[in-house]
Amino acid sequence: MEDGAGVSRARNLDRTVHAVLTVGLALSTALMATGLLLDWWRGREIPHYVLPLSEALARTLAGRASGFFSLGLLVLLATPVLRVAASVVAFLIERDWRYALVTLAVLGVMITSVLLGRG
Amino acid sequence: MNAVLILSPLGIDAKIGLMLLIFLIAVAVGGVGGLLGLGGGIFLIPIFTVFLDIPIRLAIGASIISVVATSSAAGTVYVGAGLTHTRLAMVLEIATTLGALAGGLTALLISPRALEGLFGLVLLYVLYTLLRPQRNNWASPTGLLDTSYRDPATSQTVTYGVRHLSYGLATSFVAGNVSGLLGIGGGPIKVPAMHLIMGIPLKAAIATSNFMIGVTAATSAVLYYARGYVDPVLAVPTALGVLLGAQVGSRLAGRVHTAVLARAFQLVLLYLAVQMLWKTVRG
């Protein structure tokens, strides 16, 4: 691998990672902050438990604070998973099979954890 | 009954008050965590359990969420600054996520008291790693994962490669395990190993460790979420507060002498470790 190509590849990967982290964080923060505002306006309904994704989505669409909290937390947790998934795609596009495999292994462990949590 | 309902008897105003208090604590902790590359959980969990009497598993649930937030926030800054060795991070993440998965499963099985005791011991270990001299100047290309970055403090370009990768993988597994078990980032376990043994310059080691922490913490956090140990009343103000604090902290991290700052927080860590162990012994 030539030096110039290596540096520009690393930069592309950094940019992808940066974009995923920034969007995920912004969305998650916005959801949780909206939840707090809704809660203050419309009575205190923050429960002491979190909701599964489908229920969180339904309540968010219904404009309920509890939905915004859970969805915000889920987006926060999904951000690193998406970051790794984006890296897999970035390495595949670059035809860097070795690192595509490395990141795929990491993604596999994360998905295993999601499945074990449900079961 | 479900552990997440323990805080429910609090009245409405007490709930808002608690959320505000947690938010303020989290802002302070997030700032310090971003500066030191400590992730924040190392301070949050003892404060929550010792001073706010929050059950340790709920404290861990809130902390691990905030660790994900801190790492993502610091990651957006560090990656932009080019300090993070992204490829090395991805190799080591295989080990940290496997460790986190095992740790998260273990934490659901062992007693809260055992978790508190373990936490106290890990605090002492973290203190030990901070007290140990952490300087080497032999960073150089090795032919394995060579990379370079521009040091923001000295404006010099540093080129280095990786040594002893297998040792790094083993340490990363342990760090991931502690992270999943106790809800902390595991930076103080990885950073010294990466710096002193793998030959990564300290600033790059901290940035790369921070970068890995988000993926590692998310792996066990999804377990805590699914099993009901994430309480939004605790986790939301913690995450938002830590995010705010970390934005400031991680922006300053490349410019200040973190070693000096770390010294100041060794006393705080010692105090928290003693409190945590005392809580365990007292029962």
Coordinates of C-alpha atoms in Angstrom, one line a residue:
Chain A
M1 CA 0.0 0.0 0.0
E2 CA 1.4 3.4 -0.9
D3 CA 1.7 6.0 1.8
G4 CA -0.6 8.5 0.1
A5 CA -3.4 6.1 -0.5
G6 CA -3.1 4.7 3.1
V7 CA -3.4 8.2 4.6
S8 CA -6.4 9.1 2.4
R9 CA -8.1 5.8 3.3
A10 CA -7.6 6.3 7.0
R11 CA -9.0 9.8 6.6
N12 CA -12.1 8.4 4.8
L13 CA -12.7 5.9 7.6
D14 CA -12.3 8.6 10.2
R15 CA -14.8 10.8 8.4
T16 CA -17.4 7.9 8.3
V17 CA -16.9 7.2 12.0
H18 CA -17.1 10.9 12.8
A19 CA -20.4 11.3 10.9
V20 CA -22.0 8.3 12.6
L21 CA -21.0 9.3 16.1
T22 CA -22.1 12.9 15.5
V23 CA -25.5 12.1 14.1
G24 CA -26.2 9.4 16.7
L25 CA -25.3 11.7 19.6
A26 CA -27.3 14.6 18.3
L27 CA -30.4 12.5 17.7
S28 CA -30.2 10.8 21.0
T29 CA -29.6 14.0 22.9
A30 CA -32.5 15.7 21.1
L31 CA -34.8 12.8 22.0
M32 CA -33.9 12.8 25.7
A33 CA -34.1 16.6 26.0
T34 CA -37.5 16.6 24.3
G35 CA -38.6 13.9 26.7
L36 CA -37.6 16.2 29.6
L37 CA -39.5 19.2 28.2
L38 CA -42.6 17.1 27.5
D39 CA -42.4 15.7 31.0
W40 CA -42.3 19.2 32.6
W41 CA -45.2 20.5 30.4
R42 CA -47.6 17.5 30.6
G43 CA -47.2 16.1 34.1
R44 CA -44.6 13.8 35.4
E45 CA -44.8 10.4 33.8
I46 CA -41.2 9.3 33.7
P47 CA -41.3 5.6 34.7
H48 CA -38.4 3.8 36.4
Y49 CA -38.1 1.3 33.6
V50 CA -37.2 1.4 29.9
L51 CA -39.2 0.1 27.0
P52 CA -38.5 -2.3 24.2
L53 CA -38.0 -0.6 20.8
S54 CA -41.5 -1.1 19.4
E55 CA -43.2 0.3 22.5
A56 CA -40.7 3.2 22.7
L57 CA -41.5 4.1 19.0
A58 CA -45.2 3.9 19.6
R59 CA -45.1 6.1 22.7
T60 CA -42.7 8.6 21.0
L61 CA -45.2 8.9 18.0
A62 CA -48.0 9.5 20.6
G63 CA -45.9 12.3 22.0
R64 CA -45.3 10.7 25.4
A65 CA -42.2 11.5 27.5
S66 CA -41.5 7.9 28.4
G67 CA -41.2 7.0 24.7
F68 CA -38.7 9.8 24.1
F69 CA -36.5 8.7 27.0
S70 CA -36.4 5.1 26.0
L71 CA -35.9 5.9 22.3
G72 CA -33.1 8.4 23.1
L73 CA -31.3 5.7 25.2
L74 CA -31.8 3.2 22.5
V75 CA -30.4 5.5 19.8
L76 CA -27.4 6.2 22.2
L77 CA -26.8 2.4 22.5
A78 CA -27.3 1.9 18.8
T79 CA -24.7 4.5 17.8
P80 CA -21.6 2.4 18.5
V81 CA -23.2 -0.6 16.8
L82 CA -23.9 1.5 13.7
R83 CA -20.4 3.0 13.9
V84 CA -19.0 -0.6 13.7
A85 CA -21.5 -1.5 10.9
A86 CA -20.4 1.6 9.0
S87 CA -16.8 0.6 9.4
V88 CA -17.5 -2.8 7.9
V89 CA -19.1 -1.2 4.9
A90 CA -16.3 1.3 4.5
F91 CA -13.6 -1.5 4.6
L92 CA -15.6 -3.6 2.1
I93 CA -15.8 -0.6 -0.3
E94 CA -12.1 -0.2 0.0
R95 CA -11.6 -3.9 -0.6
D96 CA -9.7 -4.2 2.6
W97 CA -10.9 -7.7 3.4
R98 CA -8.8 -8.2 6.5
Y99 CA -10.3 -5.2 8.3
A100 CA -13.7 -5.9 7.0
L101 CA -13.4 -9.3 8.8
V102 CA -12.0 -7.7 12.0
T103 CA -14.9 -5.2 12.2
L104 CA -17.4 -7.9 11.3
A105 CA -16.2 -10.0 14.2
V106 CA -16.7 -7.0 16.6
L107 CA -20.2 -6.5 15.1
G108 CA -20.9 -10.2 15.6
V109 CA -20.1 -10.0 19.4
M110 CA -22.3 -6.9 19.8
I111 CA -25.3 -8.6 18.0
T112 CA -24.7 -11.7 20.2
S113 CA -25.1 -9.5 23.2
V114 CA -28.4 -8.0 21.9
L115 CA -29.7 -11.5 21.3
L116 CA -28.7 -12.8 24.7
G117 CA -30.3 -9.8 26.4
R118 CA -33.7 -10.7 24.8
G119 CA -33.4 -14.4 25.6
Chain B
M1 CA -40.3 -7.0 42.6
N2 CA -38.2 -5.6 39.9
A3 CA -35.1 -3.8 41.1
V4 CA -35.9 -0.8 38.9
L5 CA -38.9 0.0 41.1
I6 CA -36.8 0.6 44.2
L7 CA -36.7 4.4 43.7
S8 CA -40.4 4.6 42.9
P9 CA -41.6 5.6 46.4
L10 CA -39.9 9.0 45.8
G11 CA -42.5 11.8 45.4
I12 CA -42.7 13.8 42.1
D13 CA -40.8 16.8 43.3
A14 CA -38.2 14.6 44.9
K15 CA -37.9 12.9 41.5
I16 CA -37.2 16.1 39.7
G17 CA -34.8 17.1 42.5
L18 CA -33.0 13.8 42.2
M19 CA -32.7 14.2 38.4
L20 CA -31.3 17.7 38.7
L21 CA -28.8 16.6 41.3
I22 CA -27.7 13.7 39.2
F23 CA -27.4 16.0 36.1
L24 CA -25.1 18.4 38.0
I25 CA -23.0 15.5 39.3
A26 CA -22.8 14.1 35.8
V27 CA -21.7 17.4 34.3
A28 CA -18.7 17.6 36.7
V29 CA -17.9 13.9 36.3
G30 CA -18.2 14.1 32.5
G31 CA -15.7 17.0 32.3
V32 CA -13.1 15.2 34.4
G33 CA -13.7 11.9 32.5
G34 CA -13.2 13.6 29.2
L35 CA -10.0 15.3 30.4
L36 CA -8.4 12.2 31.9
G37 CA -9.7 9.6 29.5
L38 CA -11.3 7.9 32.5
G39 CA -14.8 7.4 31.1
G40 CA -16.5 8.8 34.2
G41 CA -18.0 5.7 35.6
I42 CA -15.1 5.3 38.0
F43 CA -16.5 8.4 39.8
L44 CA -20.2 8.0 39.1
I45 CA -20.8 4.6 40.7
P46 CA -19.2 5.3 44.1
I47 CA -21.0 8.7 44.3
F48 CA -24.4 7.1 43.4
T49 CA -24.1 4.1 45.7
V50 CA -22.3 5.7 48.7
F51 CA -23.9 9.1 48.7
L52 CA -27.3 8.7 47.0
D53 CA -27.9 5.1 48.2
I54 CA -28.8 3.9 44.7
P55 CA -28.6 0.1 44.3
I56 CA -25.3 -0.8 42.6
R57 CA -26.8 -2.5 39.6
L58 CA -28.9 0.6 38.8
A59 CA -25.8 2.7 39.3
I60 CA -23.9 0.4 36.9
G61 CA -26.8 0.6 34.4
A62 CA -26.8 4.5 34.4
S63 CA -23.0 4.6 34.4
I64 CA -22.5 2.2 31.4
I65 CA -25.0 4.3 29.4
S66 CA -23.0 7.5 30.3
V67 CA -19.8 5.7 29.4
V68 CA -21.2 5.1 25.9
A69 CA -22.2 8.8 25.7
T70 CA -18.8 10.0 26.9
S71 CA -16.9 7.8 24.5
S72 CA -19.0 8.8 21.5
A73 CA -18.7 12.5 22.4
A74 CA -14.9 12.3 23.0
G75 CA -14.6 10.2 19.8
T76 CA -16.1 12.9 17.6
V77 CA -13.4 15.2 18.9
Y78 CA -10.4 12.9 19.0
V79 CA -11.1 11.2 15.7
G80 CA -11.3 14.7 14.1
A81 CA -7.9 15.6 15.7
G82 CA -6.4 12.4 14.2
L83 CA -5.0 11.1 17.5
T84 CA -7.1 7.9 17.4
H85 CA -5.4 4.8 15.9
T86 CA -8.7 3.6 14.3
R87 CA -7.4 0.3 12.9
L88 CA -5.6 -0.7 16.1
A89 CA -8.8 0.1 18.0
M90 CA -10.8 -2.2 15.8
V91 CA -8.4 -5.1 16.3
L92 CA -8.4 -4.6 20.1
E93 CA -12.2 -4.2 20.1
I94 CA -12.6 -7.9 19.3
A95 CA -11.1 -8.7 22.7
T96 CA -12.8 -5.8 24.6
T97 CA -16.3 -6.7 23.4
L98 CA -15.8 -10.4 24.1
G99 CA -14.7 -9.4 27.6
A100 CA -17.7 -7.1 28.0
L101 CA -20.2 -9.7 27.0
A102 CA -18.7 -12.2 29.6
G103 CA -18.6 -9.4 32.2
G104 CA -22.2 -8.2 31.6
L105 CA -23.5 -11.8 31.9
T106 CA -21.5 -12.3 35.1
A107 CA -22.8 -9.1 36.7
L108 CA -26.4 -10.2 36.3
L109 CA -25.5 -13.3 38.4
I110 CA -23.3 -12.3 41.3
S111 CA -24.5 -10.4 44.4
P112 CA -24.6 -6.6 44.7
R113 CA -22.3 -6.8 47.7
A114 CA -19.7 -8.7 45.7
L115 CA -20.0 -6.0 43.0
E116 CA -19.4 -3.3 45.5
G117 CA -16.3 -5.0 46.9
L118 CA -14.9 -5.7 43.4
F119 CA -15.5 -2.1 42.5
G120 CA -13.5 -0.9 45.6
L121 CA -10.6 -3.1 44.6
V122 CA -10.7 -1.9 41.0
L123 CA -10.6 1.7 42.2
L124 CA -7.4 0.9 44.2
Y125 CA -5.9 -0.7 41.1
V126 CA -6.8 2.4 39.0
L127 CA -5.1 4.5 41.6
Y128 CA -2.0 2.3 41.4
T129 CA -1.9 2.7 37.6
L130 CA -2.1 6.5 38.0
L131 CA 0.7 6.5 40.6
R132 CA 3.0 4.5 38.5
P133 CA 5.3 6.6 36.3
Q134 CA 3.8 6.6 32.8
R135 CA 6.5 8.0 30.5
N136 CA 8.4 6.5 27.6
N137 CA 9.8 8.2 24.6
W138 CA 10.6 5.2 22.5
A139 CA 7.6 5.4 20.2
S140 CA 8.9 4.5 16.8
P141 CA 7.7 2.7 13.6
T142 CA 7.7 -1.1 14.0
G143 CA 6.2 -2.2 10.7
L144 CA 3.1 -3.3 12.5
L145 CA 0.1 -0.8 12.1
D146 CA 2.5 2.2 11.7
T147 CA 0.7 5.5 11.8
S148 CA 1.4 9.1 12.6
Y149 CA -0.3 12.2 14.1
R150 CA 0.4 15.8 14.8
D151 CA 0.8 16.5 18.5
P152 CA -1.5 19.6 19.2
A153 CA 0.7 20.7 22.1
T154 CA 4.2 20.6 20.4
S155 CA 3.1 20.8 16.7
Q156 CA 5.4 17.9 15.9
T157 CA 4.5 14.9 13.8
V158 CA 4.9 11.6 15.8
T159 CA 5.2 8.4 13.8
Y160 CA 4.9 5.1 15.7
G161 CA 4.0 1.4 15.3
V162 CA 2.6 -1.3 17.5
R163 CA 4.6 -3.8 19.7
H164 CA 3.4 -6.9 21.6
L165 CA 0.0 -7.1 20.0
S166 CA -1.0 -10.3 21.7
Y167 CA -0.3 -8.8 25.2
G168 CA -2.5 -5.9 24.1
L169 CA -5.3 -8.3 23.1
A170 CA -5.1 -10.1 26.5
T171 CA -5.2 -6.8 28.4
S172 CA -8.1 -5.6 26.3
F173 CA -10.1 -8.7 27.2
V174 CA -9.6 -8.0 30.9
A175 CA -10.5 -4.3 30.4
G176 CA -13.7 -5.2 28.6
N177 CA -14.5 -7.8 31.3
V178 CA -14.1 -5.2 34.1
S179 CA -16.1 -2.7 32.0
G180 CA -19.1 -5.1 31.5
L181 CA -19.0 -6.3 35.1
L182 CA -18.7 -2.9 36.9
G183 CA -20.1 -0.4 34.4
I184 CA -16.9 1.6 33.9
G185 CA -14.9 2.3 30.7
G186 CA -11.8 0.3 31.5
G187 CA -9.4 3.0 30.2
P188 CA -7.1 2.9 33.2
I189 CA -6.5 -0.8 32.5
K190 CA -5.9 -0.4 28.7
V191 CA -4.0 2.9 28.6
P192 CA -0.9 1.9 30.7
A193 CA -0.6 -1.4 28.7
M194 CA -0.9 0.4 25.4
H195 CA 1.6 3.1 26.4
L196 CA 4.2 1.1 28.3
I197 CA 4.1 -2.2 26.5
M198 CA 2.7 -1.6 23.1
G199 CA 4.7 1.6 22.6
I200 CA 1.7 3.9 21.8
P201 CA 2.4 7.5 22.6
L202 CA 0.3 8.5 25.7
K203 CA -2.1 10.9 23.9
A204 CA -2.8 8.4 21.1
A205 CA -3.3 5.6 23.7
I206 CA -5.8 7.7 25.6
A207 CA -7.7 8.7 22.4
T208 CA -7.7 5.1 21.0
S209 CA -8.8 3.7 24.4
N210 CA -11.7 6.3 24.6
F211 CA -12.7 5.4 21.1
M212 CA -12.9 1.6 22.0
I213 CA -14.8 2.3 25.2
G214 CA -18.0 3.2 23.4
V215 CA -18.2 0.0 21.5
T216 CA -17.2 -2.0 24.5
A217 CA -19.7 -0.3 26.9
A218 CA -22.5 -0.6 24.4
T219 CA -22.0 -4.4 24.2
S220 CA -22.8 -4.8 27.9
A221 CA -25.2 -1.9 28.1
V222 CA -27.7 -3.6 25.8
L223 CA -27.7 -6.5 28.3
Y224 CA -28.4 -4.1 31.2
Y225 CA -31.1 -2.4 29.2
A226 CA -32.9 -5.6 28.2
R227 CA -32.7 -7.0 31.7
G228 CA -34.3 -3.9 33.4
Y229 CA -31.2 -2.3 35.0
V230 CA -31.4 1.0 33.1
D231 CA -33.7 3.4 35.0
P232 CA -34.5 6.5 32.8
V233 CA -34.8 8.7 35.9
L234 CA -31.1 8.0 36.6
A235 CA -29.7 7.2 33.1
V236 CA -31.2 10.2 31.2
P237 CA -29.8 13.0 33.4
T238 CA -26.5 11.1 33.8
A239 CA -26.1 10.7 30.0
L240 CA -27.1 14.3 29.3
G241 CA -24.9 15.7 32.0
V242 CA -21.9 13.6 31.1
L243 CA -22.3 14.6 27.4
L244 CA -22.3 18.3 28.4
G245 CA -19.2 17.9 30.6
A246 CA -17.4 15.6 28.2
Q247 CA -17.8 18.2 25.4
V248 CA -15.7 20.6 27.4
G249 CA -13.3 18.1 28.9
S250 CA -12.3 16.3 25.8
R251 CA -11.8 19.6 23.9
L252 CA -9.3 20.6 26.5
A253 CA -7.6 17.2 26.8
G254 CA -5.1 17.7 24.0
R255 CA -4.0 21.0 25.4
V256 CA -3.5 20.5 29.1
H257 CA -1.0 18.4 31.0
T258 CA -3.2 15.4 31.9
A259 CA -0.6 14.0 34.2
V260 CA -0.8 17.0 36.5
L261 CA -4.6 16.8 36.6
A262 CA -4.5 13.0 37.2
R263 CA -2.5 13.7 40.4
A264 CA -5.3 15.9 41.7
F265 CA -7.8 13.2 41.3
Q266 CA -5.8 10.4 42.9
L267 CA -6.9 11.6 46.3
V268 CA -10.6 11.6 45.2
L269 CA -10.2 8.1 43.9
L270 CA -8.5 6.9 47.1
Y271 CA -11.4 8.4 49.2
L272 CA -14.0 6.8 46.9
A273 CA -12.2 3.4 47.1
V274 CA -12.2 3.5 50.9
Q275 CA -15.9 4.5 51.0
M276 CA -16.8 1.7 48.6
L277 CA -14.8 -1.0 50.6
W278 CA -16.2 0.3 53.9
K279 CA -19.7 0.0 52.5
T280 CA -19.0 -3.6 51.5
V281 CA -17.5 -4.6 54.9
R282 CA -20.3 -2.8 56.8
G283 CA -22.9 -4.7 54.6

